[in-house]
């Protein structure tokens, strides 16, 4: 069953506040194998003009993945997650994510289309401080494979 184009523009309530911790940033950088001290050493980050350690650019997935799940779990969307593959992921940073940031994530359906029997769902997740400062925008495209 094809996704309903009327879903485009649907937004979901913001997530709970996520406080970015130095330890989580360091763990993420370690998982990536990135030794850059700006991810672990506040003095190194300050030397580059940051108020504290910053997160690797893809750290935004920690928040955006969970926020995007509200779309997949929405019964009105009706996507069969057992048939989903991740098609694309993009990050647009408005500023680096920093230790101490208190972020909320808001998911929106940006596009739906069907190509060769496969449903394609594009979501946008806007990450902002709890005070509303934009930090990062992520775009994710999921492909729900059609029946064989």
XYZ file of C-alpha atoms in Angstrom:
148
model
C 0.000 0.000 0.000
C 1.446 3.376 -1.034
C 2.093 6.020 1.587
C -0.429 8.854 1.757
C 0.975 12.077 0.243
C -1.266 13.941 2.696
C 1.266 13.052 5.406
C 3.755 15.596 4.034
C 4.154 18.449 6.493
C 2.991 16.448 9.511
C 5.046 17.467 12.556
C 5.309 15.684 15.863
C 5.734 17.136 19.350
C 9.313 17.881 20.462
C 11.200 15.158 22.276
C 12.154 15.302 25.907
C 15.241 17.402 26.630
C 18.522 15.558 26.049
C 21.520 16.950 27.910
C 24.707 16.397 25.922
C 27.428 15.059 28.201
C 31.187 15.127 27.741
C 31.321 11.374 28.374
C 28.768 10.629 25.634
C 30.690 12.777 23.165
C 33.965 11.004 24.035
C 32.306 7.576 23.763
C 30.866 8.466 20.352
C 34.244 9.745 19.091
C 35.909 6.572 20.365
C 33.317 4.424 18.575
C 34.159 6.316 15.377
C 37.875 5.857 15.976
C 38.393 9.627 15.886
C 41.229 10.749 18.195
C 40.651 14.513 17.733
C 41.176 16.129 21.167
C 38.388 18.666 20.515
C 35.979 15.816 21.351
C 37.606 15.037 24.716
C 39.633 17.991 25.983
C 37.866 21.237 26.921
C 41.144 23.191 26.676
C 41.696 21.956 23.111
C 38.125 22.924 22.221
C 38.502 26.378 23.812
C 41.728 26.922 21.855
C 39.578 26.610 18.720
C 36.959 29.053 20.025
C 34.428 26.612 21.478
C 33.112 27.015 25.050
C 33.510 23.265 25.769
C 34.165 20.017 23.939
C 32.163 19.586 20.749
C 30.627 16.470 19.281
C 31.581 14.802 15.999
C 29.191 15.925 13.247
C 27.348 12.606 13.120
C 26.604 12.707 16.877
C 23.287 14.294 15.867
C 22.076 10.791 14.979
C 21.891 10.009 18.713
C 18.917 12.371 18.988
C 17.516 12.339 15.473
C 17.166 8.562 15.227
C 14.917 8.367 18.276
C 12.933 11.428 17.228
C 12.413 9.977 13.756
C 11.023 6.787 15.253
C 7.814 8.623 16.173
C 7.086 8.825 12.447
C 7.706 5.124 11.843
C 5.606 4.214 14.895
C 2.684 6.446 13.843
C -0.163 4.075 12.869
C -1.505 6.686 10.435
C 1.765 6.491 8.494
C 1.351 2.737 8.267
C 4.888 1.849 7.263
C 5.933 -1.800 7.631
C 9.269 -1.412 9.415
C 10.177 -5.052 8.737
C 10.541 -4.047 5.073
C 12.512 -0.822 5.672
C 16.072 -0.063 4.646
C 17.854 3.225 5.332
C 18.240 5.052 2.030
C 19.942 8.320 2.916
C 21.082 10.486 5.838
C 22.193 14.127 5.762
C 23.188 16.608 8.467
C 23.128 20.394 8.218
C 24.842 21.965 11.203
C 23.954 25.482 12.270
C 26.663 25.273 14.926
C 28.542 22.410 16.597
C 26.790 20.333 19.232
C 28.546 21.072 22.533
C 28.814 19.439 25.928
C 26.184 20.952 28.167
C 23.695 21.603 25.354
C 20.126 20.799 26.336
C 18.530 19.769 23.066
C 15.067 18.893 21.836
C 14.282 17.136 18.563
C 11.214 17.790 16.427
C 10.360 15.405 13.577
C 8.474 16.372 10.418
C 7.526 14.351 7.343
C 9.102 16.157 4.383
C 8.238 13.866 1.478
C 6.563 10.632 0.504
C 6.711 8.966 -2.862
C 6.481 5.575 -4.475
C 9.127 4.425 -6.947
C 9.009 1.011 -8.615
C 6.664 -0.292 -5.927
C 8.838 0.942 -3.063
C 7.595 3.603 -0.635
C 10.108 6.336 0.173
C 9.597 8.404 3.312
C 11.777 11.432 3.986
C 11.792 12.917 7.459
C 13.438 16.039 8.817
C 14.462 16.330 12.447
C 15.242 19.795 13.744
C 17.567 19.825 16.754
C 17.446 22.969 18.844
C 18.343 24.041 22.342
C 15.455 24.036 24.766
C 15.495 27.840 24.327
C 14.910 27.455 20.578
C 18.396 28.049 19.122
C 18.757 25.928 15.946
C 21.698 23.520 16.206
C 21.317 20.883 13.485
C 18.814 19.709 10.875
C 18.875 16.084 9.791
C 17.190 14.491 6.793
C 16.607 10.770 6.602
C 15.069 8.772 3.786
C 13.637 5.353 4.517
C 12.709 2.920 1.780
C 9.937 0.419 2.503
C 10.461 -2.337 -0.031
C 7.381 -3.397 -1.935
C 6.062 -6.949 -1.846
C 8.133 -9.439 -3.821
